[in-house]
Short mmCIF file of C-alpha atoms in Angstrom, two decimals:
data_model
loop_
_atom_site.label_atom_id
_atom_site.label_comp_id
_atom_site.label_asym_id
_atom_site.label_seq_id
_atom_site.Cartn_x
_atom_site.Cartn_y
_atom_site.Cartn_z
CA MET A 1 31.76 -4.65 -5.12
CA SER A 2 34.35 -5.88 -2.83
CA THR A 3 35.71 -3.12 -0.81
CA SER A 4 38.60 -5.41 0.36
CA ALA A 5 40.07 -5.38 -2.82
CA GLY A 6 40.73 -1.74 -2.89
CA VAL A 7 38.59 -0.79 -5.93
CA ALA A 8 37.13 2.20 -4.23
CA CYS A 9 38.41 5.05 -2.25
CA GLY A 10 36.29 7.70 -0.06
CA VAL A 11 35.99 11.36 -0.97
CA VAL A 12 34.50 13.72 1.43
CA LEU A 13 33.68 17.26 0.20
CA ALA A 14 34.42 19.89 2.73
CA GLY A 15 34.80 23.03 1.07
CA GLY A 16 31.51 24.46 0.95
CA ARG A 17 30.94 27.90 2.37
CA SER A 18 28.19 26.84 4.72
CA ARG A 19 26.29 30.10 4.37
CA ARG A 20 22.95 28.61 5.69
CA MET A 21 24.68 27.20 8.87
CA GLY A 22 26.66 30.61 9.48
CA ARG A 23 29.93 28.75 10.15
CA ASP A 24 32.28 25.76 8.54
CA LYS A 25 30.31 22.68 9.02
CA ALA A 26 33.54 20.68 8.74
CA THR A 27 34.72 21.52 11.88
CA MET A 28 31.21 21.87 13.81
CA ALA A 29 31.22 19.75 16.74
CA TRP A 30 29.00 16.79 16.73
CA GLY A 31 28.93 14.26 19.79
CA GLY A 32 32.68 14.93 20.87
CA ARG A 33 34.18 14.95 17.21
CA THR A 34 33.54 17.14 14.26
CA MET A 35 31.17 16.41 11.41
CA LEU A 36 34.14 16.02 9.13
CA ASP A 37 35.68 13.28 11.44
CA ILE A 38 32.64 11.51 11.60
CA VAL A 39 31.80 11.12 7.97
CA VAL A 40 35.61 10.18 7.40
CA ALA A 41 35.20 7.41 10.00
CA ALA A 42 32.04 6.10 8.47
CA LEU A 43 34.01 5.81 4.82
CA GLY A 44 37.14 4.49 6.61
CA THR A 45 35.48 1.47 7.85
CA ARG A 46 34.63 0.30 4.42
CA LEU A 47 37.31 1.77 2.23
CA PRO A 48 41.23 1.47 2.17
CA GLN A 49 41.77 5.23 1.73
CA VAL A 50 39.98 8.53 2.16
CA PHE A 51 40.53 11.96 0.70
CA VAL A 52 38.75 15.30 1.89
CA VAL A 53 38.59 17.89 -0.49
CA ALA A 54 39.05 21.49 0.94
CA ALA A 55 38.61 24.91 -0.53
CA HIS A 56 41.66 26.75 -1.26
CA GLY A 57 42.64 28.48 1.82
CA GLN A 58 40.29 26.53 4.18
CA ARG A 59 41.87 25.46 7.41
CA PHE A 60 41.02 22.59 9.55
CA PRO A 61 43.03 19.44 11.36
CA ALA A 62 43.25 16.57 8.72
CA PRO A 63 41.27 13.82 10.02
CA VAL A 64 42.93 10.81 11.11
CA GLY A 65 43.31 8.38 8.28
CA ALA A 66 42.50 10.84 5.63
CA GLU A 67 44.38 12.85 3.04
CA VAL A 68 43.52 16.48 2.15
CA VAL A 69 43.51 17.63 -1.08
CA VAL A 70 42.53 21.24 -2.25
CA ASP A 71 40.00 22.23 -4.77
CA ALA A 72 42.19 24.75 -6.53
CA VAL A 73 39.45 26.41 -8.57
CA PRO A 74 37.68 28.59 -6.16
CA ASP A 75 34.03 29.53 -6.24
CA GLN A 76 32.81 27.18 -8.95
CA GLY A 77 30.71 24.95 -6.70
CA PRO A 78 30.61 21.58 -5.61
CA LEU A 79 31.20 20.01 -9.11
CA ARG A 80 34.80 21.29 -8.84
CA GLY A 81 35.14 19.71 -5.57
CA LEU A 82 34.00 16.29 -7.09
CA GLU A 83 36.27 16.68 -9.59
CA ALA A 84 39.24 17.23 -7.35
CA GLY A 85 38.45 14.41 -5.25
CA LEU A 86 37.89 11.99 -8.09
CA ARG A 87 41.02 13.19 -9.56
CA ALA A 88 42.95 12.46 -6.43
CA GLY A 89 41.21 8.79 -6.24
CA ARG A 90 42.35 7.97 -9.85
CA ALA A 91 45.74 9.11 -9.30
CA ALA A 92 45.89 6.67 -6.20
CA GLY A 93 44.84 3.78 -8.64
CA TYR A 94 41.23 3.52 -7.73
CA PRO A 95 38.47 3.24 -10.31
CA TRP A 96 35.66 4.13 -7.96
CA ALA A 97 34.89 6.65 -5.22
CA PHE A 98 32.24 6.92 -2.53
CA VAL A 99 31.61 10.72 -2.49
CA ALA A 100 30.05 12.15 0.75
CA ALA A 101 29.30 15.68 1.77
CA THR A 102 30.71 16.67 5.13
CA ASP A 103 27.34 17.63 6.34
CA MET A 104 26.13 14.17 6.92
CA PRO A 105 26.95 13.26 10.32
CA LEU A 106 24.57 10.40 10.47
CA LEU A 107 26.20 8.45 7.61
CA THR A 108 26.80 4.77 8.54
CA ALA A 109 29.03 2.04 7.22
CA ASP A 110 25.90 0.07 6.21
CA VAL A 111 24.52 2.74 3.89
CA VAL A 112 28.27 3.08 2.51
CA GLY A 113 28.17 -0.72 1.65
CA ARG A 114 24.54 -0.68 0.20
CA LEU A 115 25.40 1.87 -2.38
CA LEU A 116 28.77 0.29 -3.14
CA ASP A 117 26.97 -2.79 -3.74
CA GLY A 118 24.92 -0.97 -6.36
CA ALA A 119 28.07 -0.51 -8.52
CA ALA A 120 28.86 -4.30 -8.34
CA SER A 121 26.84 -5.06 -11.42
CA GLY A 122 26.00 -3.47 -14.91
CA ALA A 123 27.94 -0.64 -15.92
CA PRO A 124 26.38 2.67 -14.10
CA ASP A 125 28.70 5.90 -14.06
CA ALA A 126 27.31 6.62 -10.74
CA VAL A 127 25.28 5.10 -8.16
CA ILE A 128 23.63 7.68 -5.89
CA ALA A 129 21.04 7.43 -2.80
CA VAL A 130 17.45 8.42 -3.12
CA ALA A 131 15.88 9.42 0.17
CA GLY A 132 12.50 11.24 1.03
CA GLY A 133 11.83 11.27 -2.81
CA ARG A 134 14.95 12.97 -3.83
CA ASP A 135 17.93 12.20 -5.21
CA HIS A 136 21.27 12.81 -2.80
CA PRO A 137 23.96 13.06 -5.38
CA LEU A 138 26.73 13.93 -2.69
CA ALA A 139 26.01 10.32 -0.99
CA GLY A 140 27.14 8.08 -3.99
CA VAL A 141 29.67 6.06 -5.66
CA TYR A 142 31.40 7.42 -8.74
CA ARG A 143 33.70 6.42 -11.34
CA THR A 144 36.87 8.15 -11.01
CA GLY A 145 37.43 8.63 -14.72
CA LEU A 146 34.17 11.09 -14.82
CA ALA A 147 36.60 13.83 -13.61
CA GLU A 148 37.54 14.56 -17.40
CA GLY A 149 33.90 14.93 -18.14
CA ILE A 150 33.20 17.24 -14.92
CA ASP A 151 35.97 19.73 -16.05
CA ALA A 152 34.40 19.96 -19.67
CA VAL A 153 30.92 20.43 -18.20
CA VAL A 154 31.95 23.08 -15.63
CA ARG A 155 33.58 25.00 -18.48
CA SER A 156 30.47 25.17 -20.20
CA GLY A 157 28.83 26.68 -17.38
CA GLU A 158 27.20 23.89 -15.63
CA ARG A 159 27.76 24.24 -11.60
CA SER A 160 25.26 21.70 -10.56
CA VAL A 161 26.06 18.00 -9.58
CA ARG A 162 22.44 17.04 -10.65
CA GLY A 163 22.81 18.72 -13.97
CA PHE A 164 26.12 16.97 -14.50
CA LEU A 165 24.29 13.73 -13.76
CA GLU A 166 22.15 14.11 -16.63
CA SER A 167 24.81 13.43 -19.00
CA VAL A 168 25.94 10.06 -17.39
CA THR A 169 24.40 6.74 -16.72
CA VAL A 170 23.06 6.71 -13.11
CA ARG A 171 21.85 3.67 -10.89
CA ARG A 172 19.55 5.04 -8.06
CA VAL A 173 19.33 3.19 -4.52
CA VAL A 174 16.11 4.12 -2.58
CA LEU A 175 16.52 4.37 1.22
CA HIS A 176 13.91 4.02 3.81
CA GLY A 177 13.85 4.50 7.39
CA ALA A 178 17.27 4.78 9.37
CA ASP A 179 19.07 4.37 6.08
CA ALA A 180 17.28 7.21 4.91
CA ARG A 181 18.01 9.24 7.82
CA ALA A 182 21.80 8.32 7.02
CA VAL A 183 22.12 10.52 4.00
CA PHE A 184 20.17 13.66 5.87
CA ASN A 185 22.19 16.90 5.06
CA VAL A 186 22.63 19.28 8.08
CA ASN A 187 22.40 22.55 6.24
CA THR A 188 20.97 24.87 8.94
CA PRO A 189 20.85 25.06 12.82
CA ALA A 190 17.28 23.74 12.51
CA ASP A 191 18.73 20.78 10.71
CA ALA A 192 21.11 20.28 13.39
CA ARG A 193 18.56 20.16 16.06
CA ALA A 194 16.30 17.74 13.93
CA ALA A 195 19.31 15.44 13.24
CA ARG A 196 20.70 15.44 16.76
CA GLY A 197 17.24 14.29 17.90
CA HIS A 198 16.81 12.07 14.83
CA GLY A 199 13.44 13.88 14.15
CA ILE A 200 13.67 13.63 10.54
CA VAL A 201 10.56 12.76 8.38
#
């Protein structure tokens, strides 16, 4: 996939409640920046436009080079955030979107590129990272046209991104070593300590 051709945008989901962290992860300091700024920068090195999906009423400084869109349907989980991001990408003319969670401060441009390359051949609806033996659906590339399908799935009662992926064609890219660390989610203070020291198994 040629990112220079502008076929993919970036989407960062920043509207989670961060219950296990005890504070908003989007504004959490990380190496002199915020986690949100770092993830936006990683996507911005590969992609021409980045959208940040915020929860209704959430406040944070808009990262440089990103456009903030609001998930207008509260308390329905990350699927609604994914839908909002994909809709924004589709409205801007992008057939694909690289989707990342805001709590991946180790994300690298190289890993973004590897997953984008996974969408270059064949006809997957989504390309997601696999690390540590498990799927990481919020580190992946999605067709923006999936937004309509997400709406229908959420209305049926599904709230899980993994559950939604069972209904579409998915390609998985297995990551190892430093690439696997790049998609590590910082969900708790203990996770933050491990990620800062890169002491991640």
